[in-house]
Short mmCIF file of C-alpha atoms and ligand atoms in Angstrom, two decimals:
data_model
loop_
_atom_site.label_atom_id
_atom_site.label_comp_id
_atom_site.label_asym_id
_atom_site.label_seq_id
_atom_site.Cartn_x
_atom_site.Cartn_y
_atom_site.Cartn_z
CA UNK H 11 24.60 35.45 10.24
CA UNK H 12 21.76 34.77 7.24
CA UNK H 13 20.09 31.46 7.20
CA UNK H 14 19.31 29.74 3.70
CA UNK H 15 17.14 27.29 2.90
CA UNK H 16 18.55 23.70 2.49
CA UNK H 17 19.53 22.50 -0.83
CA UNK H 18 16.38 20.53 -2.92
CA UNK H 19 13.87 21.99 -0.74
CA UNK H 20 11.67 25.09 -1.09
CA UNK H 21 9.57 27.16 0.95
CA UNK H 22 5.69 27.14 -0.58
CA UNK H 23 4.54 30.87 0.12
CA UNK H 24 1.01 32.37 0.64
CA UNK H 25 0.54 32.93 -3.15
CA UNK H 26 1.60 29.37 -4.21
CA UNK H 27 -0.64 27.35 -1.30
CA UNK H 28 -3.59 28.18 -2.20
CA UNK H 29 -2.80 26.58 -5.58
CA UNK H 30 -1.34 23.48 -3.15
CA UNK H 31 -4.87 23.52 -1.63
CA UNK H 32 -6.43 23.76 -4.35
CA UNK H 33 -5.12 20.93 -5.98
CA UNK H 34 -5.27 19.04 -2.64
CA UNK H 35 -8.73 19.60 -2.94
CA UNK H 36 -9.19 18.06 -5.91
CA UNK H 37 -7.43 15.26 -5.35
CA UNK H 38 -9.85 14.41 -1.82
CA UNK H 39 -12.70 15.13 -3.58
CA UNK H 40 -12.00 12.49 -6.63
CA UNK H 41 -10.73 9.99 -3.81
CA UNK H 42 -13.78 10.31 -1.97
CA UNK H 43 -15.95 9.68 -5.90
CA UNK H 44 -13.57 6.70 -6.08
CA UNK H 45 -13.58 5.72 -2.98
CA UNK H 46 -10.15 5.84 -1.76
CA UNK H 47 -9.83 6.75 2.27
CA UNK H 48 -6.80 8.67 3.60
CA UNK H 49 -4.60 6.97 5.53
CA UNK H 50 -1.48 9.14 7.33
CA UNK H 51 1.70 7.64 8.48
CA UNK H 52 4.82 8.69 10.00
CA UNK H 53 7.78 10.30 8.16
CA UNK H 54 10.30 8.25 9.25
CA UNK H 55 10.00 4.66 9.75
CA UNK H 56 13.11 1.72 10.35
CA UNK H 57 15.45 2.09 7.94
CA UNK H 58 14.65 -1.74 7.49
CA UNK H 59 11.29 -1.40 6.19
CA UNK H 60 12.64 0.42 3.04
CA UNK H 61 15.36 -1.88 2.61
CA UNK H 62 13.00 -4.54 2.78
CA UNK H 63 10.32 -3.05 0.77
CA UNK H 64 11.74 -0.67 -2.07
CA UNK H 65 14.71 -2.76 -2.30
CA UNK H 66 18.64 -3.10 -1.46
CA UNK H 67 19.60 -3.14 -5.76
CA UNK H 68 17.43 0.40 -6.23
CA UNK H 69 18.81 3.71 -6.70
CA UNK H 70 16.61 5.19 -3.53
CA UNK H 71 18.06 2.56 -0.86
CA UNK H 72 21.54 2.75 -2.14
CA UNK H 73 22.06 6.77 -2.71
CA UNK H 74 19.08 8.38 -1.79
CA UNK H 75 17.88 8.07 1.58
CA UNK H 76 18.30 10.12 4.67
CA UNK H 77 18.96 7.70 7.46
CA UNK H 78 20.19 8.55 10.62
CA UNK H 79 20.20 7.04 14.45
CA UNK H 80 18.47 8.35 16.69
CA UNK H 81 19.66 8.70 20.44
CA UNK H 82 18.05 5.32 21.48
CA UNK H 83 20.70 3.49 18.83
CA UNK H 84 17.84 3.11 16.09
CA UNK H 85 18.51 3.22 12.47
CA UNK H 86 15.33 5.09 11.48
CA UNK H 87 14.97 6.51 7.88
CA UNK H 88 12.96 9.52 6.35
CA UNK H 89 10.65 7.78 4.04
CA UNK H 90 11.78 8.20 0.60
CA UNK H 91 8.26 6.96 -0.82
CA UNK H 92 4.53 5.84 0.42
CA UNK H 93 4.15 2.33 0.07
CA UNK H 94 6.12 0.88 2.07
CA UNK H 95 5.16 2.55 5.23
CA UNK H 96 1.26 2.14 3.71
CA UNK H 97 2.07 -1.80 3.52
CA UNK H 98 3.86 -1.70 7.04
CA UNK H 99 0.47 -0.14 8.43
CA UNK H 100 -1.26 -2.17 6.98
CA UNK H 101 -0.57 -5.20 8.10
CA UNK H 102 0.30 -4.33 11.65
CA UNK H 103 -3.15 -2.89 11.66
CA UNK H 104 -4.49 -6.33 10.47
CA UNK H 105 -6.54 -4.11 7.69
CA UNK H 106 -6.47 -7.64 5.79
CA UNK H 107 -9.07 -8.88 7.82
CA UNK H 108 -10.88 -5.71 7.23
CA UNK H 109 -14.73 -6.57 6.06
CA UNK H 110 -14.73 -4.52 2.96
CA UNK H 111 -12.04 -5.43 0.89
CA UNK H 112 -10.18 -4.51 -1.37
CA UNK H 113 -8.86 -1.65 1.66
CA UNK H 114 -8.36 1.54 -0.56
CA UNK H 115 -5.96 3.79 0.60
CA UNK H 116 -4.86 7.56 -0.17
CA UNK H 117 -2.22 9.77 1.29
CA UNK H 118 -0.70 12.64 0.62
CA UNK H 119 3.02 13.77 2.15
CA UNK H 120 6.53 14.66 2.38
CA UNK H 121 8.81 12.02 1.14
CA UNK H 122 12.79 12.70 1.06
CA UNK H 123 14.97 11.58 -1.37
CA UNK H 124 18.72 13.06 -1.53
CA UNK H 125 18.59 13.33 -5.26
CA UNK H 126 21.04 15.85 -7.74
CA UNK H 127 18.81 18.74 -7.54
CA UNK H 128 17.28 20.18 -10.68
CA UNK H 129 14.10 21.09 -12.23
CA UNK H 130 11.51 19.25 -10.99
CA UNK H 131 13.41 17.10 -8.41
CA UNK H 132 13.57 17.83 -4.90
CA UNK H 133 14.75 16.44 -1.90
CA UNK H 134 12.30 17.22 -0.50
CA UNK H 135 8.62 16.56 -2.14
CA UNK H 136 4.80 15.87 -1.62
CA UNK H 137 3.64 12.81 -2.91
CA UNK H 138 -0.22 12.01 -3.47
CA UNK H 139 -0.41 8.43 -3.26
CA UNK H 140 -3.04 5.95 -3.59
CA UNK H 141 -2.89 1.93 -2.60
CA UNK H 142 -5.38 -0.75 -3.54
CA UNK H 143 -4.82 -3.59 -1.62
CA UNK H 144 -7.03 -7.09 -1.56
CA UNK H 145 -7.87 -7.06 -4.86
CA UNK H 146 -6.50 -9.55 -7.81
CA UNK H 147 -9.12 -8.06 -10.09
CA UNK H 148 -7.49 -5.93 -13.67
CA UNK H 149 -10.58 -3.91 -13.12
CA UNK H 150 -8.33 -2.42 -9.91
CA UNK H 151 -5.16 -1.49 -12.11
CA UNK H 152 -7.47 0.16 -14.96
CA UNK H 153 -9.42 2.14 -11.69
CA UNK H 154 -6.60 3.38 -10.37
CA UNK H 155 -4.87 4.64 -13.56
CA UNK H 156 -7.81 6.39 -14.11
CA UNK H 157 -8.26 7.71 -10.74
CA UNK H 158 -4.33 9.38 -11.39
CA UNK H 159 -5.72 10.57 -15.26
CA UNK H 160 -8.75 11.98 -13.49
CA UNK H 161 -7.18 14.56 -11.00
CA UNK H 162 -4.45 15.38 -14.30
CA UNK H 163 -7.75 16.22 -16.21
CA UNK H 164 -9.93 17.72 -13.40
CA UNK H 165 -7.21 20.62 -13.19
CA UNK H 166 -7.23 20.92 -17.09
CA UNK H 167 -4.30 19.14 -17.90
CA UNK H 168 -4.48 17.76 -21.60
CA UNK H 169 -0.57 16.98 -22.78
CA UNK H 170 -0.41 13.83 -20.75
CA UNK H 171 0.56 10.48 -22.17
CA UNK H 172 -0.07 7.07 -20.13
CA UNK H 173 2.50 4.53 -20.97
CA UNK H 174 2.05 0.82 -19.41
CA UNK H 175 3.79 -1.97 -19.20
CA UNK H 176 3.51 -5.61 -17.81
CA UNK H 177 6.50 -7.26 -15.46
CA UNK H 178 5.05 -10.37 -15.24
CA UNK H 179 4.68 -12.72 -11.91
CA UNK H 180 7.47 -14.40 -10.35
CA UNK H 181 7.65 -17.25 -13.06
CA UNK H 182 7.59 -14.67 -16.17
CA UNK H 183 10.38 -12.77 -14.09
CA UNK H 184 12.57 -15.74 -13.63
CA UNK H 185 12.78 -16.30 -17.27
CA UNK H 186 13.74 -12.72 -17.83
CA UNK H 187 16.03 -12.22 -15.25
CA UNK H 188 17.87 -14.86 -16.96
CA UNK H 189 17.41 -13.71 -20.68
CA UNK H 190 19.01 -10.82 -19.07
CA UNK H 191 21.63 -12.35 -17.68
CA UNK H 192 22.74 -14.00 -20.42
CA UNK H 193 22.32 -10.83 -22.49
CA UNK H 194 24.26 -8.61 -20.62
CA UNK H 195 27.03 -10.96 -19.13
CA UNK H 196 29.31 -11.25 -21.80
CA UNK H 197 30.05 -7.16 -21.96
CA UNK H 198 29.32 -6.27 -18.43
CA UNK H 199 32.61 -5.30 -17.90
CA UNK H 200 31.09 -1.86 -20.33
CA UNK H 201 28.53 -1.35 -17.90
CA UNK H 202 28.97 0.93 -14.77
CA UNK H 203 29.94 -0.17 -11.22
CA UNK H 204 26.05 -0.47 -10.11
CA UNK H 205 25.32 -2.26 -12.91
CA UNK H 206 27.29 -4.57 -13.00
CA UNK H 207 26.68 -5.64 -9.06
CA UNK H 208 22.87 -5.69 -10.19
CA UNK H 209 23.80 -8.69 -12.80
CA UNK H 210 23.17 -11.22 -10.23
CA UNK H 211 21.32 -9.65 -7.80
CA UNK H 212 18.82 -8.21 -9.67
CA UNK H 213 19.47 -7.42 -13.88
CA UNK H 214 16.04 -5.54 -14.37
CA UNK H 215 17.15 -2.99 -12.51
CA UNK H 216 19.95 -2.52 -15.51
CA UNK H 217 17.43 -1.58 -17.87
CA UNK H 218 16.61 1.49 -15.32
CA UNK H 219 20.11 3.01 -14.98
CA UNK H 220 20.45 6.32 -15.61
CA UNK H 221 24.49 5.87 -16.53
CA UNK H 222 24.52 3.21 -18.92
CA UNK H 223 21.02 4.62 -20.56
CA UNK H 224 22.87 4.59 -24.17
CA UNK H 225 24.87 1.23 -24.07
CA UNK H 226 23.50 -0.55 -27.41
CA UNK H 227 22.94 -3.29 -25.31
CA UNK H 228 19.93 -1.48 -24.25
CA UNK H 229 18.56 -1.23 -27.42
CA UNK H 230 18.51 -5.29 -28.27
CA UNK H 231 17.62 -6.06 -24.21
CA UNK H 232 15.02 -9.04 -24.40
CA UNK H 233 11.53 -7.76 -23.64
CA UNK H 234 10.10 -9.09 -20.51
CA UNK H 235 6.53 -8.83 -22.95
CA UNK H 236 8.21 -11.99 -24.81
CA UNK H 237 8.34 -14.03 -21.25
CA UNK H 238 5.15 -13.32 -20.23
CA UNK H 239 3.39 -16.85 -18.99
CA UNK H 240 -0.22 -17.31 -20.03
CA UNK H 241 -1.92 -16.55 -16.71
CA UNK H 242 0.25 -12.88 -16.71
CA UNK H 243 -0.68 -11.89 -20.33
CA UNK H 244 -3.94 -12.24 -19.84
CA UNK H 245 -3.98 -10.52 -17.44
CA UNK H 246 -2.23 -7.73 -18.97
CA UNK H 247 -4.76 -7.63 -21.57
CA UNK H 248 -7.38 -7.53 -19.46
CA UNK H 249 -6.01 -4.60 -17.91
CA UNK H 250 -6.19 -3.02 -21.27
CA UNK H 251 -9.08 -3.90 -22.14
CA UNK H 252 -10.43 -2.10 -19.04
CA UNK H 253 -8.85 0.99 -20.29
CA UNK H 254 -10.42 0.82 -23.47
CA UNK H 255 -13.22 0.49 -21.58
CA UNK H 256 -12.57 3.82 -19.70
CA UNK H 257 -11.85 5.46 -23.01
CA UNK H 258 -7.96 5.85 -21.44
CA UNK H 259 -5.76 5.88 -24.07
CA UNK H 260 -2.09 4.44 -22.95
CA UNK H 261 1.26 3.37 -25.01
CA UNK H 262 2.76 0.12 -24.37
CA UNK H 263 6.27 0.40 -23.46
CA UNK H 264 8.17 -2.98 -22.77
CA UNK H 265 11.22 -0.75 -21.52
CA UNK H 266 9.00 0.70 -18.74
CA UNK H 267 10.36 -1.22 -15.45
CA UNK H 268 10.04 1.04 -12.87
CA UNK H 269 12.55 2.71 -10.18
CA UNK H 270 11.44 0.11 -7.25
CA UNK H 271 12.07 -3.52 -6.90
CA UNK H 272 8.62 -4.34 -5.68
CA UNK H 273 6.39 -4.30 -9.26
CA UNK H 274 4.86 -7.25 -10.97
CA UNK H 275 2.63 -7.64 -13.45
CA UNK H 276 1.46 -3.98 -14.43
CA UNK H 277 3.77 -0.79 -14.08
CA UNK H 278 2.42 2.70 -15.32
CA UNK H 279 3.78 6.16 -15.70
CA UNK H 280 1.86 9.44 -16.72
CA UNK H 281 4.28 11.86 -18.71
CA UNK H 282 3.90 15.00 -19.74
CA UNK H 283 3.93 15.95 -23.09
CA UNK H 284 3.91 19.80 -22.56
CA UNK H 285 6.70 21.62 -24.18
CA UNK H 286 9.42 23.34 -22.45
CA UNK H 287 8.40 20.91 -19.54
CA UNK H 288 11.78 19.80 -19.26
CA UNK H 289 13.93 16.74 -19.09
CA UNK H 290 12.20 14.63 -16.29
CA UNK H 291 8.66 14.16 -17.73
CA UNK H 292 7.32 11.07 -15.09
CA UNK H 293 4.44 13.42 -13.58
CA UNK H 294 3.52 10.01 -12.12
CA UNK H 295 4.42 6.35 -11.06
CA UNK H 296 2.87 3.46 -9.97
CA UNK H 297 1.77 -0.46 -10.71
CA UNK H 298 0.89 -3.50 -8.94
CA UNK H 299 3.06 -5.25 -5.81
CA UNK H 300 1.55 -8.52 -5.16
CA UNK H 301 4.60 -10.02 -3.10
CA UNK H 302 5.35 -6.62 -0.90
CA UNK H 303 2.40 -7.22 1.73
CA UNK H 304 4.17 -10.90 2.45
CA UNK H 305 7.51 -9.36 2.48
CA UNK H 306 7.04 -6.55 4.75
CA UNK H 307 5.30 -9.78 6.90
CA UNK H 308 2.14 -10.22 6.18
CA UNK H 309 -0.05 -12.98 4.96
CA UNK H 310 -0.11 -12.98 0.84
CA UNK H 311 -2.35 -9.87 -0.74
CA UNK H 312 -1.82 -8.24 -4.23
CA UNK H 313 -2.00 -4.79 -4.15
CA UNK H 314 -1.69 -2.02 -6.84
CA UNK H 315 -1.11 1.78 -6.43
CA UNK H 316 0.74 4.96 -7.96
CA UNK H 317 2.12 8.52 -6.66
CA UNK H 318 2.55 11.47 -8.02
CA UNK H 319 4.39 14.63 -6.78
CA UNK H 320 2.31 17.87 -6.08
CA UNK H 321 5.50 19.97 -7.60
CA UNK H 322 5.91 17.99 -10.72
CA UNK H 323 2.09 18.59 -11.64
CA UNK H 324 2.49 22.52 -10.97
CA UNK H 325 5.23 22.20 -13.36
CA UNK H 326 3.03 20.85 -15.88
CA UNK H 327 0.08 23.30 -15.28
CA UNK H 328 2.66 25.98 -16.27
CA UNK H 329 4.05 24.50 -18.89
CA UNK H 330 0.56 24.04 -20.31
CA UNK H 331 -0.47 27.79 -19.45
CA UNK H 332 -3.09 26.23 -16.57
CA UNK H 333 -3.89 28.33 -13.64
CA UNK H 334 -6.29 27.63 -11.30
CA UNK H 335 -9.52 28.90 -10.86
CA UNK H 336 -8.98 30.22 -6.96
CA UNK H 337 -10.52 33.11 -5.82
CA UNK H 338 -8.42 35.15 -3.89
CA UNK H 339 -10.17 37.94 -3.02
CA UNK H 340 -11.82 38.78 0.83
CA UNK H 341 -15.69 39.19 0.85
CA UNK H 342 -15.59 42.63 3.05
CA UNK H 343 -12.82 45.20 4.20
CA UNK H 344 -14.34 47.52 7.03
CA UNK H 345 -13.06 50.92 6.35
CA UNK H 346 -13.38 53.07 9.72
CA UNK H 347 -13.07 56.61 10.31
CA UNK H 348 -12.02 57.95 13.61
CA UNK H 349 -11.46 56.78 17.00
CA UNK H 350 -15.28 55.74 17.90
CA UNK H 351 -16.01 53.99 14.50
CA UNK H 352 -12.68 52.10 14.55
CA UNK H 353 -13.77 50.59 17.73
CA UNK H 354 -17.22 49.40 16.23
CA UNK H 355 -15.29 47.65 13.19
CA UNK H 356 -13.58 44.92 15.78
CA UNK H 357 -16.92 44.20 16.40
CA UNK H 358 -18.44 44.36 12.95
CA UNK H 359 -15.40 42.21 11.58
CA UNK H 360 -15.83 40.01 14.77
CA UNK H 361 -19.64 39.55 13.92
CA UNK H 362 -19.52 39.10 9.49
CA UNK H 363 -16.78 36.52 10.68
CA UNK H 364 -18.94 34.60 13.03
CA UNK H 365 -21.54 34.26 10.05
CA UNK H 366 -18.61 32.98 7.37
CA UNK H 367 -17.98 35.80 5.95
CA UNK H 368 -13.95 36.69 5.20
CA UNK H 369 -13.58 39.99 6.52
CA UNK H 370 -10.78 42.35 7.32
CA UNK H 371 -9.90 45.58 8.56
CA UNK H 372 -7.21 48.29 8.94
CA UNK H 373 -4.28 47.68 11.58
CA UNK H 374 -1.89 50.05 10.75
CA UNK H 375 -3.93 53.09 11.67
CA UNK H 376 -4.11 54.24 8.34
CA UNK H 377 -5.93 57.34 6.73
CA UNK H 378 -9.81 56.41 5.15
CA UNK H 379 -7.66 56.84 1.37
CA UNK H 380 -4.66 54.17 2.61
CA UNK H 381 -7.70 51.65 3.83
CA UNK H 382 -9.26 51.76 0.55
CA UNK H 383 -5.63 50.72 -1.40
CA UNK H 384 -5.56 48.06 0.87
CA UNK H 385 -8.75 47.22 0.80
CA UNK H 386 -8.63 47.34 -3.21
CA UNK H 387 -5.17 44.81 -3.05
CA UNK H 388 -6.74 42.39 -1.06
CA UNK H 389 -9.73 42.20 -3.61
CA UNK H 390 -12.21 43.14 -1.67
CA UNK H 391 -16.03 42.66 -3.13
CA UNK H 392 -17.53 44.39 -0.65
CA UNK H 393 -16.20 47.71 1.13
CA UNK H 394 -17.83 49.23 4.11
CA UNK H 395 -17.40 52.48 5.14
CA UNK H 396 -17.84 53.98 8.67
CA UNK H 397 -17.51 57.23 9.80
CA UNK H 398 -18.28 59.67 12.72
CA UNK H 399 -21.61 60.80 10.43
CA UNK H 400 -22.69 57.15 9.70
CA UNK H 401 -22.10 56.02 13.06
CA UNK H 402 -24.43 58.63 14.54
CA UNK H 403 -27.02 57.78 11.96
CA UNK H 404 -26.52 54.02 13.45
CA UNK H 405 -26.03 53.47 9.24
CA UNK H 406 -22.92 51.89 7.63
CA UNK H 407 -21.89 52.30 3.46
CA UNK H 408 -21.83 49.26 1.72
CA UNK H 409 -19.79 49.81 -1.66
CA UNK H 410 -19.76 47.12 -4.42
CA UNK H 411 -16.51 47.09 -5.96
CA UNK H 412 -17.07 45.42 -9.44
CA UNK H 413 -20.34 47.66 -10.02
CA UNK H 414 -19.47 50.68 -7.91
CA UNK H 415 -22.86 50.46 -6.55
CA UNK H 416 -23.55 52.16 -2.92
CA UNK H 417 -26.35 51.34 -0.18
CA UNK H 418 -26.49 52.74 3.05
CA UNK H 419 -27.55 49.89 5.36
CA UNK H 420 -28.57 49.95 8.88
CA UNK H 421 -26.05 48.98 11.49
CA UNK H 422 -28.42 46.10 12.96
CA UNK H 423 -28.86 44.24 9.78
CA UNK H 424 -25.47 44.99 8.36
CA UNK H 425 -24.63 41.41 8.92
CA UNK H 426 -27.15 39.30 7.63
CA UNK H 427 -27.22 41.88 4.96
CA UNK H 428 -23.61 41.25 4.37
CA UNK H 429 -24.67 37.40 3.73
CA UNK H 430 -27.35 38.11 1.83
CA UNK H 431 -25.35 39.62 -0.94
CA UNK H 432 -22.99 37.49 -0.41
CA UNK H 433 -24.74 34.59 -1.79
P1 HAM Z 22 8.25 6.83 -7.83
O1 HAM Z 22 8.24 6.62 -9.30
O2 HAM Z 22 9.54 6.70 -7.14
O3 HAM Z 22 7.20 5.82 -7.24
O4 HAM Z 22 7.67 8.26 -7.52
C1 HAM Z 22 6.37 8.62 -7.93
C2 HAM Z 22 6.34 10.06 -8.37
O5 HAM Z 22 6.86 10.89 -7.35
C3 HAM Z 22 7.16 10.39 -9.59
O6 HAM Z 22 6.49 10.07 -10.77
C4 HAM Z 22 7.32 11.89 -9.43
O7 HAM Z 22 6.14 12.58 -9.82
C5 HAM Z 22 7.45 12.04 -7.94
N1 HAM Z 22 8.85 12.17 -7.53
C6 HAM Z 22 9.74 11.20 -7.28
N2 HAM Z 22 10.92 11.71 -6.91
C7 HAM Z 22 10.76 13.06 -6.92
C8 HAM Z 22 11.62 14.16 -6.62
N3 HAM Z 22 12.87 13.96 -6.22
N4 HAM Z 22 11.12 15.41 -6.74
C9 HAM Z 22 9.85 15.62 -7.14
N5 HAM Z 22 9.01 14.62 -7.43
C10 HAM Z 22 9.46 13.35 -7.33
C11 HAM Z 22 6.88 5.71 -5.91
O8 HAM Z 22 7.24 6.48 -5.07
C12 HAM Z 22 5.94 4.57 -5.61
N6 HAM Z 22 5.74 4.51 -4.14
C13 HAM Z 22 4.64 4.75 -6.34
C14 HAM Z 22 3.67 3.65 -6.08
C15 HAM Z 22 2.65 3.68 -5.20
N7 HAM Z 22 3.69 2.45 -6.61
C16 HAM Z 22 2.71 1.74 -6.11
N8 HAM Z 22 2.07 2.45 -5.24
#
């Protein structure tokens, strides 16, 4: 019997994590420049919290999630995004009262959705994920769209385009809903099954279906930008003003609306403009949820934050030509000849180790001309050789492998000599 791996999922080998860490690395490092502190939660949470939070009309609640009970009688859920679970842990950890406020939030995860499979979507994926919460201020919506541009740029991404939109507080969304209502009603009956149960319950999400996409009802939809109130369009342009600020360059898309019911006011995606990158081109997702803290419970706090998936963005470094600078070469391979010198390399190996230094040695009990292949495919910058003569002499050779240079060192300094080259 032969075992596969499950459908939508993938298994990240040695080669491809160190690009994962390396982008990972990235990623801390600009959350710790901006800020941001990493929160973990669990991967599954009650299936209520999702309905609750993401929302009972969205695509994810309805088709996508993998729920299941467990042997208590619990519906519990694999989370399907970040935010919710962020919100839930938020306030039952009372991080509203928190001194410093806004609380700024990162995390980066698993999150399972049981999507169609296809480039670029998984069903199983890692989200980084970052959550403002506290915080009314546009200044917070510009910083974290620029925090999401920043790691794009940091790993030399340049065919990215920022498209924003504004979905308006509860008042400007009333008004919508019903423009929409009253746009759509008359030919719902054209519209798909989902659609038209969203009519009533909730007819933004219309705009978003993936089914009806082409309907020229689309096309003439009214523009939630017309129903802005006062208070939400200034606020919107405040929140590009702050961009122009950042020297962030962004489209304005009125269509933009967003795959989760919990957005208001300003909703963002990063695309990639790369060619050959595909069909799906969201690298990344976010806006502001100033209702979800209250509905998951808590007292009222706006909140603002976006995700990205790890996967999606190495799609996009490839499509661009990107790779990463990592180095992926050891520092030293011990090369030993015969049975007394192969016993001292443990110990050297042991020792350059103990100092930082990545070392390695033969296993296989391979001849001196085998040790240096393998020495050579691990990248090796530094080969030392020990044999029967050298090991008498209380000497070891120390080879450079870009220069070819040679030094016979002394045994008791080998180390420290080891580090000193090293640096
Ligand atoms: P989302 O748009 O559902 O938003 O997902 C955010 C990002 O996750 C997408 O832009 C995409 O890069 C990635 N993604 C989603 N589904 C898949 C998939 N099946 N395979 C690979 N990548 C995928 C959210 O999840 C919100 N929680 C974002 C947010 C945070 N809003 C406010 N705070």
């Amino acid at each position: 019997m032969s075992f596969q791996i499950p459908r939508g999922t993938q298994d990240i080998l040695p080669e491809q994590a160190a690009k994962w860490q390396y982008i990972e690395r990235i990623a801390r490092e600009l959350c710790r420049r901006y800020n941001y502190q990493e929160i973990r939660t669990p991967i599954f949470e009650h299936t209520e919290l999702f309905l609750r939070g993401v929302g009972d009309t969205t695509d994810i609640v309805q088709k996508e999630m993998y729920t299941f009970e467990d042997r208590g009688g619990r519906s519990l859920t694999l989370r399907p995004e970040g935010t919710a679970a962020v919100v839930r842990s938020f306030v039952e950890n009372k991080m509203y009262g928190y001194p410093n406020q806004p609380v700024k939030l990162y995390y980066m995860g698993p999150m399972f959705r049981y999507e169609r499979p296809q480039a670029g979507r998984f069903r199983q994926f890692v989200q980084f994920g970052v959550e403002a919460l506290g915080s009314n201020d546009p200044a917070i919506d510009a910083e974290v769209i620029a925090l999401a541009m920043d790691i794009y740029r940091s790993l030399g991404l340049k065919k990215l385009k920022l498209v924003i939109n504004s979905l308006g507080d509860v008042e400007s969304r009333k008004a919508h809903r019903q423009a929409l209502i009253d746009h759509f009603q008359p030919r719902i009956h054209e519209f798909c099954d989902d659609c038209q149960a969203r009519l009533h319950k909730n007819p933004m999400r219309i705009l978003d279906c993936k089914k009806d996409r082409d309907h020229e009802l689309m096309r003439t939809a009214p523009s939630i930008l017309d129903y802005l109130n006062e208070q939400s369009r200034t606020y919107f342009e405040k929140v590009q003003m702050y961009l122009q600020k950042l020297g962030i360059a962004f489209e304005v898309d009125p269509r933009l609306v967003r795959g989760l019911d919990y957005y208001n006011h300003t909703a963002f995606e990063i695309m990639s403009e790369a060619e050959g990158f595909g069909a799906i081109t969201t690298l990344c997702g976010g806006g502001r949820y100033n209702g979800l803290v209250q509905e998951i419970g808590g007292p009222e706090t706006p909140g603002i934050g976006f995700a990205l998936s790890i996967e999606r963005l190495l799609a996009a470094l490839e499509a661009e030509g990107i790779s990463l600078p990592i180095s992926e070469g050891i520092d030293c391979y011990v090369v030993a000849l015969g049975e007394q010198a192969k016993e001292e390399a443990v110990a050297l190996v042991a020792a350059l180790r103990q100092e930082g230094i990545a070392a390695e040695k033969d296993y296989q009990d391979r001849k001196v001309k085998a040790q240096l292949k393998a020495a050579d495919r691990l990248h090796a910058a530094y080969v030392a050789i020990l044999g029967e003569d050298e090991l008498q002499k209380g000497v070891i050779n120390v080879k450079h492998m870009a220069t070819g240079e040679q030094q016979e060192v002394s045994l008791d300094i080998f180390v420290s000599h080891m580090k000193n080259v090293l640096q």
